[in-house]
PDB file of C-alpha atoms in Angstrom:
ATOM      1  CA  UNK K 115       0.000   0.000   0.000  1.00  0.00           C
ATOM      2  CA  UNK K 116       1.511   3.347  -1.207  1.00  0.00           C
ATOM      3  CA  UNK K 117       0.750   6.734  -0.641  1.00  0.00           C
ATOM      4  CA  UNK K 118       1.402   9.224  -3.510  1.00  0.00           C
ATOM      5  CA  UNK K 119       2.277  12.082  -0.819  1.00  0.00           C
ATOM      6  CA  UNK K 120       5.060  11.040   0.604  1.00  0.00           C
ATOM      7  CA  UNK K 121       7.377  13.203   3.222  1.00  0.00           C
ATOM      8  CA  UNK K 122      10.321  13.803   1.040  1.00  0.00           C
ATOM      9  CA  UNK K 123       9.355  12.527  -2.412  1.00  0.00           C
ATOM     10  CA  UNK K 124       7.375  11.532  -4.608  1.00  0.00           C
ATOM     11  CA  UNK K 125       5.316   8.244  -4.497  1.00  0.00           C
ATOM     12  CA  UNK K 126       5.137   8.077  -8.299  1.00  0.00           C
ATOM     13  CA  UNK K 127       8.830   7.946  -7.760  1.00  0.00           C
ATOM     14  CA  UNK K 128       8.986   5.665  -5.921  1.00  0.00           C
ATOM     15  CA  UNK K 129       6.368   3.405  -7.384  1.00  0.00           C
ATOM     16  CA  UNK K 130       8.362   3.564 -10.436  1.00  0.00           C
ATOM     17  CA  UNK K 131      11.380   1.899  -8.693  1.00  0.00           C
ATOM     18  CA  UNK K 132       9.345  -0.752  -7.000  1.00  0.00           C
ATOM     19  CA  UNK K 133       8.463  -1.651 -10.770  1.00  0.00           C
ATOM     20  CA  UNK K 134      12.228  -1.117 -11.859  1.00  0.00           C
ATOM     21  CA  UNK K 135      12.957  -4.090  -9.380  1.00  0.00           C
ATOM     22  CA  UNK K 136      10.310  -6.396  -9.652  1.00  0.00           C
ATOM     23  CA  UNK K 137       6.631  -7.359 -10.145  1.00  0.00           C
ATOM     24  CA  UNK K 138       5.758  -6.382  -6.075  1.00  0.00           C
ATOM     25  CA  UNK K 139       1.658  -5.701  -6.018  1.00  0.00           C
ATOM     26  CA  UNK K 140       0.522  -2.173  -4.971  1.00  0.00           C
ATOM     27  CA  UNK K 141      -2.628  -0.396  -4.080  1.00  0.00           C
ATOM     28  CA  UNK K 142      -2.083   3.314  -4.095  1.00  0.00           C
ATOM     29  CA  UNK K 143      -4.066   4.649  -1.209  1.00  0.00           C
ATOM     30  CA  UNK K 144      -4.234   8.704  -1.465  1.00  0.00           C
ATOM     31  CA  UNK K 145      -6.228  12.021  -1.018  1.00  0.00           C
ATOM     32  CA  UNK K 146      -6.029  12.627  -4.775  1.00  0.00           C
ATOM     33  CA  UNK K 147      -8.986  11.932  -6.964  1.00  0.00           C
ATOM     34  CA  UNK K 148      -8.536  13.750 -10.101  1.00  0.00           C
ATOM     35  CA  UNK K 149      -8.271  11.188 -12.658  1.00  0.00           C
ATOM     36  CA  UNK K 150      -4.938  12.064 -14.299  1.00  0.00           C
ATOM     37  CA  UNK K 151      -3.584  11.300 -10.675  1.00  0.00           C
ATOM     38  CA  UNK K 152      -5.562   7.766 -10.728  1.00  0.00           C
ATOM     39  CA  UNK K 153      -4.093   7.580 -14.677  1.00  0.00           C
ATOM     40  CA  UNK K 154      -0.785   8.371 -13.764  1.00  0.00           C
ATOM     41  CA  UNK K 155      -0.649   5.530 -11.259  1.00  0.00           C
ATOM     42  CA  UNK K 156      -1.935   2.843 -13.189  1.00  0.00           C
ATOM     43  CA  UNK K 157       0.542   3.556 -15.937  1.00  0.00           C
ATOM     44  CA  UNK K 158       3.139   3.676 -13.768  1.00  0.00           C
ATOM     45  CA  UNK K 159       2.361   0.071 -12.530  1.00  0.00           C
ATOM     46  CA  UNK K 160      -0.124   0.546  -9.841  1.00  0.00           C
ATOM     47  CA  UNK K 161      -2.582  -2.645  -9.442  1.00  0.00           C
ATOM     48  CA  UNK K 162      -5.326  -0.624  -8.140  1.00  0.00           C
ATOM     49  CA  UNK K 163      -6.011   2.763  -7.101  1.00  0.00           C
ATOM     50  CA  UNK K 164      -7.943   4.302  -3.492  1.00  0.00           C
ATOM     51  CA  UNK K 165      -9.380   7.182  -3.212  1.00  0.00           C
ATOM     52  CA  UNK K 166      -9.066   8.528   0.717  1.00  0.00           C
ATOM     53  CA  UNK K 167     -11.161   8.371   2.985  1.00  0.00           C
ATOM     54  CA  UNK K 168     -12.139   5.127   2.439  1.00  0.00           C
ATOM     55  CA  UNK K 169     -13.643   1.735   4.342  1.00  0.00           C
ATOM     56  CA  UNK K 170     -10.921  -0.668   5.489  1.00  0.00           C
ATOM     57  CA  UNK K 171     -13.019  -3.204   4.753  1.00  0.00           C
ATOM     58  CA  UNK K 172     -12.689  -2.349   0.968  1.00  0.00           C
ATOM     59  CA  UNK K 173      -8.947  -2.046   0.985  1.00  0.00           C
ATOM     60  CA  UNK K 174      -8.574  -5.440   2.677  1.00  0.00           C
ATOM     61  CA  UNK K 175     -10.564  -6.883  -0.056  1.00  0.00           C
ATOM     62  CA  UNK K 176      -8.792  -5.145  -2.857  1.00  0.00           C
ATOM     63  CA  UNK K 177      -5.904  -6.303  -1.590  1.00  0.00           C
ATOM     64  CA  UNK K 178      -6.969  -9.932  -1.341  1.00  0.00           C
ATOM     65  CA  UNK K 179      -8.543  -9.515  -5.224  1.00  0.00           C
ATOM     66  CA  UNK K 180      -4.996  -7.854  -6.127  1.00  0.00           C
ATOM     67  CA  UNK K 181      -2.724 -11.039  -4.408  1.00  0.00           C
ATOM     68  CA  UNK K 182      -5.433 -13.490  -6.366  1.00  0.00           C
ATOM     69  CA  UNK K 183      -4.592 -11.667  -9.211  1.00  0.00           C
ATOM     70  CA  UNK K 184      -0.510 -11.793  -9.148  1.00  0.00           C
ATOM     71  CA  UNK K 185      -0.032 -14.989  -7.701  1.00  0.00           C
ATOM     72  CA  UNK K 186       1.561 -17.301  -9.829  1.00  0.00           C
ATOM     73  CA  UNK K 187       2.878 -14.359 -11.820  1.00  0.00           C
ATOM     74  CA  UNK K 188       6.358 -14.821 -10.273  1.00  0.00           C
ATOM     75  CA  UNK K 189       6.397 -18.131 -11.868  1.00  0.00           C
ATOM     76  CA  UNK K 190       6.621 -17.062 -15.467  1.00  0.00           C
ATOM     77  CA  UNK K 191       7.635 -19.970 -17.483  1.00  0.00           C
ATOM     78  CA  UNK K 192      10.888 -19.872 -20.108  1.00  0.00           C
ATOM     79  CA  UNK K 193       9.356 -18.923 -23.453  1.00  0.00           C
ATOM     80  CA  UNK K 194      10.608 -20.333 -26.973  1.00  0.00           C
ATOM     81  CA  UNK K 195      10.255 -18.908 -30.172  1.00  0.00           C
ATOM     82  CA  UNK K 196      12.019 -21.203 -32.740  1.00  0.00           C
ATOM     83  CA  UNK K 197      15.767 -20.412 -31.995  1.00  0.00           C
ATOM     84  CA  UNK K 198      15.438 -18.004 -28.928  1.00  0.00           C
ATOM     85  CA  UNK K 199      15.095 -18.599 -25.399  1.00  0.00           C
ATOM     86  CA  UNK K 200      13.803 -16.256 -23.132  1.00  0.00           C
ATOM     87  CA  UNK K 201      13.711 -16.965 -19.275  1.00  0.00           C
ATOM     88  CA  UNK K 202      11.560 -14.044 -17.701  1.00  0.00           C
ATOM     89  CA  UNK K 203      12.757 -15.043 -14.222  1.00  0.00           C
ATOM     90  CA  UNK K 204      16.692 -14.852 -14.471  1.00  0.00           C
ATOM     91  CA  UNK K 205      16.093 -11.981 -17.026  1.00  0.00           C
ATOM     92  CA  UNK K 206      17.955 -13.959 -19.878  1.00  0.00           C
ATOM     93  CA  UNK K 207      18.262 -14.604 -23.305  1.00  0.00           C
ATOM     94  CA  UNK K 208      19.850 -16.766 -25.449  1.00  0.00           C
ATOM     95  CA  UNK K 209      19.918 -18.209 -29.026  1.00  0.00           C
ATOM     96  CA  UNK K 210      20.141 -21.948 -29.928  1.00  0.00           C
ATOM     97  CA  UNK K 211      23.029 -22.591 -32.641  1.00  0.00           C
ATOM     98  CA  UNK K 212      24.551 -25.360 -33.716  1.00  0.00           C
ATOM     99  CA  UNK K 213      27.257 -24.818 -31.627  1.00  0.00           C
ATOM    100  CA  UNK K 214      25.064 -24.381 -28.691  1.00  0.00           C
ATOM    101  CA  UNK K 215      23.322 -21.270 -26.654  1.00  0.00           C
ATOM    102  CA  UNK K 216      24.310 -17.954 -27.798  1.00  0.00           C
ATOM    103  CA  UNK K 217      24.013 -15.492 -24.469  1.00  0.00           C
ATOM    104  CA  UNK K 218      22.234 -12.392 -25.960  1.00  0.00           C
ATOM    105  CA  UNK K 219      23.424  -9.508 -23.853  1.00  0.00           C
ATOM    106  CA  UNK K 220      20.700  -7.347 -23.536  1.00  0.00           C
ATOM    107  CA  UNK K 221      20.266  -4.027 -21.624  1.00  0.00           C
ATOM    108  CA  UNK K 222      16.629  -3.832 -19.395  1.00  0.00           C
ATOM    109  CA  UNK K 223      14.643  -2.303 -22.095  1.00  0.00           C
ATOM    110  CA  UNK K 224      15.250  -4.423 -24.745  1.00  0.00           C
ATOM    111  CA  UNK K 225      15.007  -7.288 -22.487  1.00  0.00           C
ATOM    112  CA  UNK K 226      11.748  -6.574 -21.915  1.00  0.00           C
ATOM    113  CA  UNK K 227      10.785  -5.393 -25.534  1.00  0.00           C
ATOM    114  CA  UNK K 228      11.916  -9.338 -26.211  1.00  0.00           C
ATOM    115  CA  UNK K 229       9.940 -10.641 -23.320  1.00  0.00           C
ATOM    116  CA  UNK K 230       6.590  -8.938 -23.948  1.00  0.00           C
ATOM    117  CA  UNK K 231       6.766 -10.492 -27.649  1.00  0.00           C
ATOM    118  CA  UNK K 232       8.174 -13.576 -27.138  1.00  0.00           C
ATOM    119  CA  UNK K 233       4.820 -13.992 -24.710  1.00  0.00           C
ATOM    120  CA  UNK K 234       2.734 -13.334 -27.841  1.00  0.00           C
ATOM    121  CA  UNK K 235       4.633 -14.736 -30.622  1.00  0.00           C
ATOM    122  CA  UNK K 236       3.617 -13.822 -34.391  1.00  0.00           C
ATOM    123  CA  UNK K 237       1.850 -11.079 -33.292  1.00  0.00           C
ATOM    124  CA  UNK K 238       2.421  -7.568 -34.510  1.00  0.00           C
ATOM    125  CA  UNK K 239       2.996  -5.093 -31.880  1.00  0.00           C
ATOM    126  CA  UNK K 240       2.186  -1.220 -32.216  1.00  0.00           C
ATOM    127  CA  UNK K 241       5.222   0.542 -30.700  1.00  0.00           C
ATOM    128  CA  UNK K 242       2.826   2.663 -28.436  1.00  0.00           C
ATOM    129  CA  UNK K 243       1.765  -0.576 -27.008  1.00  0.00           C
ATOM    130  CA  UNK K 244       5.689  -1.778 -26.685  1.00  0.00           C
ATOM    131  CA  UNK K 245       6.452   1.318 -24.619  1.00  0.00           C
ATOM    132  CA  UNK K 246       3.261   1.138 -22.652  1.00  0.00           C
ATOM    133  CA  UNK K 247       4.437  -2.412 -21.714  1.00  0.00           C
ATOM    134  CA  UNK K 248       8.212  -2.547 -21.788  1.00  0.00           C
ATOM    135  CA  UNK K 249       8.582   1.362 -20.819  1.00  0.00           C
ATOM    136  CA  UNK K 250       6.035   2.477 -18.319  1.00  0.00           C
ATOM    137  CA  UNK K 251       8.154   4.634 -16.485  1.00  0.00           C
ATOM    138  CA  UNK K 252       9.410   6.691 -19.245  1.00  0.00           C
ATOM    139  CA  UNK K 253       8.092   9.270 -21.122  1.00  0.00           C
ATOM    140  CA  UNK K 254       9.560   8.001 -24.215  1.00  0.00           C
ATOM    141  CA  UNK K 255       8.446   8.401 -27.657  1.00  0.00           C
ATOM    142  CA  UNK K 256       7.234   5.792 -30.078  1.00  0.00           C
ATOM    143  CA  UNK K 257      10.483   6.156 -32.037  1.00  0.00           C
ATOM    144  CA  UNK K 258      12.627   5.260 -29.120  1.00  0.00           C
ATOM    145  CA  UNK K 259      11.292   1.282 -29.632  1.00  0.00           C
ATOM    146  CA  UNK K 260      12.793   1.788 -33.222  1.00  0.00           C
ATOM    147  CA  UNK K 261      16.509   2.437 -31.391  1.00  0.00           C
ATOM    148  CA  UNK K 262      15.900  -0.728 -29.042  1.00  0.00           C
ATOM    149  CA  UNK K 263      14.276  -3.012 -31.754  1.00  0.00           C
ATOM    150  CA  UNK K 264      17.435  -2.076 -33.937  1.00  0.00           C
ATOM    151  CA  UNK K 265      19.609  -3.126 -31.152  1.00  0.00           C
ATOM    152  CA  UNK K 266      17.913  -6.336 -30.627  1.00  0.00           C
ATOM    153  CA  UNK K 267      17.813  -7.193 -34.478  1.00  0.00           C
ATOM    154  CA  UNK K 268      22.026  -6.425 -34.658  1.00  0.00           C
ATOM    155  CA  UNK K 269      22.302  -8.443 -31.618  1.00  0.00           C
ATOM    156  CA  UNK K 270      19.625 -11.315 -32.183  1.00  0.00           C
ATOM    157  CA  UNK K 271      21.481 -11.335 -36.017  1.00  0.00           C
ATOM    158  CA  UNK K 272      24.786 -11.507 -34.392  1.00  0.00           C
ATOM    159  CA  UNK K 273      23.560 -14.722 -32.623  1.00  0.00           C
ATOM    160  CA  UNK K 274      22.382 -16.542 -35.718  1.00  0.00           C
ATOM    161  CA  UNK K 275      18.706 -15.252 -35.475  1.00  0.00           C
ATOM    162  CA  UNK K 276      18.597 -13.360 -38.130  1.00  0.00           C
ATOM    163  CA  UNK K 277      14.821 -12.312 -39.461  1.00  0.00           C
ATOM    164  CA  UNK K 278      13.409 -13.749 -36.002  1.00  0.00           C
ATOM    165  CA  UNK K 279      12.160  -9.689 -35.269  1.00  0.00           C
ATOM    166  CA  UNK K 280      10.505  -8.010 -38.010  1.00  0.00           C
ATOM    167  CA  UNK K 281       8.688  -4.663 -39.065  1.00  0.00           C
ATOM    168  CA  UNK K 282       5.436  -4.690 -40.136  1.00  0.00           C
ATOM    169  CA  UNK K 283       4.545  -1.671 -41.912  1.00  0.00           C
ATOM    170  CA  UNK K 284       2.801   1.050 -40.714  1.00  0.00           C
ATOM    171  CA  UNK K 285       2.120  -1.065 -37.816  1.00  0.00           C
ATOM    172  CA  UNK K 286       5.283  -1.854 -35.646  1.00  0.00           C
ATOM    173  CA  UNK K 287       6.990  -4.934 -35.289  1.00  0.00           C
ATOM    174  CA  UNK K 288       6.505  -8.893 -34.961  1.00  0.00           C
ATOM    175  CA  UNK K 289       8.452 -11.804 -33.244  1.00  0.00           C
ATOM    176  CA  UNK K 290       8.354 -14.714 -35.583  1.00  0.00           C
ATOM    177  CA  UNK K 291       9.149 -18.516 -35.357  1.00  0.00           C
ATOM    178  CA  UNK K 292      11.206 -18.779 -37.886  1.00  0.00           C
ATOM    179  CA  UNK K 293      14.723 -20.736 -37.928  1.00  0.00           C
ATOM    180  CA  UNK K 294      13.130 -23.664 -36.159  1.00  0.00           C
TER     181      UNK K 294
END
């Protein structure tokens, strides 16, 4: 349960970080009601939103309907897409060659730009939707996926997985099977 005002900073802020380091549930519980406040929140990575004063009777159930919600989420299962790898968990990737895995060494973002389509494989992703999901702390522009994906493709190309991360035109890009 976080507050937004905080004595010394920001609970955006720090909400922010708690999603930096990990998938940790939280209810923001605050005197603000405006709905950009409740907005901001959510995109940030809030699981639900409370609006003081408010029954403790709700907030113990929210919390019970947010804990139903996440649990199990910690135990995201390694995801395959012909020659790649992806383990959410240890926050790894690697590409199956003939000679064996190829360790991809990824920075954060393009981690999770790989993990977020390697979940939905073949489909094409709008890169609005890729920073929603892979960038929710960031103001960053559509165009900044363009940077990462181009990272990923040099690097995923680099490990023998050449044409596994395409663009789709006028749409974004796609994560296909190909290679195996």
């Amino acid at each position: 349960v976080l507050d937004i005002k905080l004595p010394g900073q920001d609970g955006y802020e720090v909400l922010a970080a708690i999603r930096r380091r990990g998938d940790t549930p939280v209810i923001m519980v605050t005197a603000l009601a405006e709905d950009l406040d409740k907005l901001q929140a959510l995109r940030i990575g809030a699981d639900d939103y409370v609006v003081k004063p408010f029954n403790p009777l709700e907030i113990v159930a929210r919390a019970k309907a947010v804990l139903r919600r996440t649990m199990g989420r910690g135990a995201a299962e390694v995801l395959r897409v012909g020659p790649l790898t992806v383990d959410p968990q240890a926050y790894r990737a690697s590409v199956n060659s003939p000679a064996g895995p190829v360790a991809l060494d990824l920075t954060r973002t393009e981690f999770r730009i790989l993990a977020h389509m390697a979940a939905n494989p073949g489909r094409a992703f709008e890169r609005a939707e890729l920073v929603d999901a892979c960038m929710p702390e960031s103001e960053a522009l559509d165009r900044t996926v363009d940077s990462h994906v181009s990272n990923l493709r040099r690097k995923l190309s680099a490990a023998g997985a050449d044409g596994l991360l395409t663009a789709v035109r006028g749409v974004g890009y796609r994560l296909d099977s190909i290679n195996g």
